[in-house]
Short mmCIF file of N, CA and C in Angstrom, two decimals:
data_model
loop_
_atom_site.label_atom_id
_atom_site.label_comp_id
_atom_site.label_asym_id
_atom_site.label_seq_id
_atom_site.Cartn_x
_atom_site.Cartn_y
_atom_site.Cartn_z
N MET A 1 0.82 -1.19 0.00
CA MET A 1 0.00 0.00 0.00
C MET A 1 0.86 1.26 0.00
N LEU A 2 1.87 1.31 0.87
CA LEU A 2 2.71 2.49 0.96
C LEU A 2 3.51 2.74 -0.32
N PRO A 3 4.08 1.72 -0.96
CA PRO A 3 4.80 2.00 -2.21
C PRO A 3 3.88 2.60 -3.27
N THR A 4 2.66 2.14 -3.33
CA THR A 4 1.71 2.69 -4.30
C THR A 4 1.44 4.15 -4.01
N LEU A 5 1.26 4.49 -2.75
CA LEU A 5 1.02 5.88 -2.39
C LEU A 5 2.23 6.76 -2.71
N LEU A 6 3.42 6.23 -2.47
CA LEU A 6 4.63 7.00 -2.79
C LEU A 6 4.76 7.23 -4.28
N LEU A 7 4.43 6.24 -5.09
CA LEU A 7 4.53 6.40 -6.54
C LEU A 7 3.44 7.35 -7.06
N ILE A 8 2.27 7.32 -6.45
CA ILE A 8 1.23 8.28 -6.82
C ILE A 8 1.68 9.69 -6.46
N LEU A 9 2.23 9.85 -5.28
CA LEU A 9 2.75 11.15 -4.85
C LEU A 9 3.84 11.63 -5.81
N ALA A 10 4.70 10.73 -6.24
CA ALA A 10 5.75 11.09 -7.18
C ALA A 10 5.16 11.61 -8.49
N GLY A 11 4.12 10.96 -8.97
CA GLY A 11 3.46 11.42 -10.19
C GLY A 11 2.86 12.80 -10.04
N VAL A 12 2.23 13.05 -8.91
CA VAL A 12 1.66 14.37 -8.66
C VAL A 12 2.76 15.43 -8.59
N LEU A 13 3.87 15.08 -7.95
CA LEU A 13 4.98 16.03 -7.84
C LEU A 13 5.64 16.31 -9.18
N VAL A 14 5.76 15.29 -10.02
CA VAL A 14 6.33 15.50 -11.36
C VAL A 14 5.42 16.44 -12.15
N GLY A 15 4.13 16.19 -12.09
CA GLY A 15 3.18 17.08 -12.76
C GLY A 15 3.25 18.50 -12.21
N GLY A 16 3.43 18.61 -10.93
CA GLY A 16 3.56 19.93 -10.31
C GLY A 16 4.82 20.64 -10.76
N ALA A 17 5.91 19.90 -10.86
CA ALA A 17 7.17 20.51 -11.30
C ALA A 17 7.06 20.99 -12.74
N VAL A 18 6.45 20.19 -13.59
CA VAL A 18 6.26 20.59 -14.99
C VAL A 18 5.37 21.82 -15.07
N SER A 19 4.29 21.81 -14.29
CA SER A 19 3.37 22.94 -14.29
C SER A 19 4.07 24.22 -13.79
N LEU A 20 4.83 24.09 -12.73
CA LEU A 20 5.57 25.24 -12.20
C LEU A 20 6.53 25.79 -13.25
N HIS A 21 7.22 24.90 -13.93
CA HIS A 21 8.17 25.32 -14.96
C HIS A 21 7.45 26.08 -16.08
N ARG A 22 6.32 25.55 -16.52
CA ARG A 22 5.57 26.20 -17.61
C ARG A 22 5.02 27.55 -17.20
N GLN A 23 4.72 27.72 -15.91
CA GLN A 23 4.17 28.98 -15.43
C GLN A 23 5.26 30.00 -15.12
N GLY A 24 6.51 29.60 -15.27
CA GLY A 24 7.61 30.53 -15.04
C GLY A 24 7.95 30.74 -13.59
N ALA A 25 7.75 29.73 -12.77
CA ALA A 25 8.09 29.82 -11.35
C ALA A 25 9.60 29.90 -11.19
N THR A 26 10.02 30.28 -10.01
CA THR A 26 11.45 30.38 -9.75
C THR A 26 12.10 29.00 -9.88
N ARG A 27 13.38 29.02 -10.22
CA ARG A 27 14.11 27.77 -10.40
C ARG A 27 14.12 26.96 -9.12
N GLY A 28 14.22 27.62 -7.98
CA GLY A 28 14.25 26.93 -6.70
C GLY A 28 13.00 26.12 -6.43
N ALA A 29 11.85 26.70 -6.74
CA ALA A 29 10.58 26.00 -6.51
C ALA A 29 10.49 24.75 -7.40
N VAL A 30 10.92 24.90 -8.64
CA VAL A 30 10.87 23.76 -9.57
C VAL A 30 11.83 22.67 -9.12
N VAL A 31 13.03 23.07 -8.71
CA VAL A 31 14.04 22.09 -8.30
C VAL A 31 13.60 21.36 -7.03
N VAL A 32 13.06 22.08 -6.07
CA VAL A 32 12.61 21.44 -4.82
C VAL A 32 11.50 20.44 -5.11
N THR A 33 10.56 20.82 -5.96
CA THR A 33 9.46 19.92 -6.31
C THR A 33 9.98 18.69 -7.05
N ALA A 34 10.92 18.90 -7.97
CA ALA A 34 11.49 17.78 -8.72
C ALA A 34 12.29 16.85 -7.80
N VAL A 35 13.04 17.40 -6.86
CA VAL A 35 13.81 16.57 -5.93
C VAL A 35 12.87 15.74 -5.05
N LEU A 36 11.79 16.34 -4.60
CA LEU A 36 10.81 15.58 -3.81
C LEU A 36 10.19 14.46 -4.64
N ALA A 37 9.96 14.73 -5.93
CA ALA A 37 9.42 13.69 -6.81
C ALA A 37 10.41 12.54 -6.95
N VAL A 38 11.69 12.86 -7.10
CA VAL A 38 12.71 11.81 -7.22
C VAL A 38 12.79 11.00 -5.93
N LEU A 39 12.75 11.67 -4.79
CA LEU A 39 12.80 10.95 -3.51
C LEU A 39 11.59 10.04 -3.32
N ALA A 40 10.41 10.53 -3.69
CA ALA A 40 9.21 9.69 -3.56
C ALA A 40 9.29 8.49 -4.50
N THR A 41 9.80 8.71 -5.71
CA THR A 41 9.95 7.59 -6.65
C THR A 41 10.95 6.57 -6.12
N ALA A 42 12.08 7.06 -5.65
CA ALA A 42 13.10 6.15 -5.12
C ALA A 42 12.57 5.38 -3.92
N GLY A 43 11.86 6.05 -3.05
CA GLY A 43 11.30 5.37 -1.88
C GLY A 43 10.29 4.30 -2.28
N GLY A 44 9.43 4.61 -3.23
CA GLY A 44 8.44 3.63 -3.69
C GLY A 44 9.08 2.43 -4.34
N VAL A 45 10.08 2.68 -5.18
CA VAL A 45 10.75 1.56 -5.88
C VAL A 45 11.56 0.73 -4.89
N LEU A 46 12.30 1.37 -4.01
CA LEU A 46 13.12 0.62 -3.06
C LEU A 46 12.26 -0.20 -2.11
N TRP A 47 11.09 0.31 -1.77
CA TRP A 47 10.18 -0.43 -0.89
C TRP A 47 9.70 -1.71 -1.57
N LEU A 48 9.58 -1.68 -2.90
CA LEU A 48 9.10 -2.85 -3.63
C LEU A 48 10.17 -3.91 -3.84
N LEU A 49 11.43 -3.53 -3.74
CA LEU A 49 12.51 -4.50 -3.95
C LEU A 49 12.50 -5.55 -2.86
N PRO A 50 12.81 -6.78 -3.23
CA PRO A 50 12.86 -7.82 -2.19
C PRO A 50 13.99 -7.53 -1.22
N GLY A 51 13.67 -7.61 0.03
CA GLY A 51 14.66 -7.29 1.06
C GLY A 51 14.95 -8.50 1.93
N GLU A 52 15.78 -8.24 2.89
CA GLU A 52 16.13 -9.29 3.85
C GLU A 52 15.06 -9.35 4.92
N GLY A 53 14.79 -10.50 5.40
CA GLY A 53 13.82 -10.60 6.47
C GLY A 53 12.91 -11.67 6.26
#
């Protein structure tokens, strides 16, 4: 359940970053949004990987 939510969040953040860029937002806002999208994607994917335990 959590990996799915993280990947959904990543999609929303990617869309937000693209939208911010198109609207001419500051570079900082776009970069922060994009970095959060990457972190959410990485978290979702890593959670799905088979782990020890």
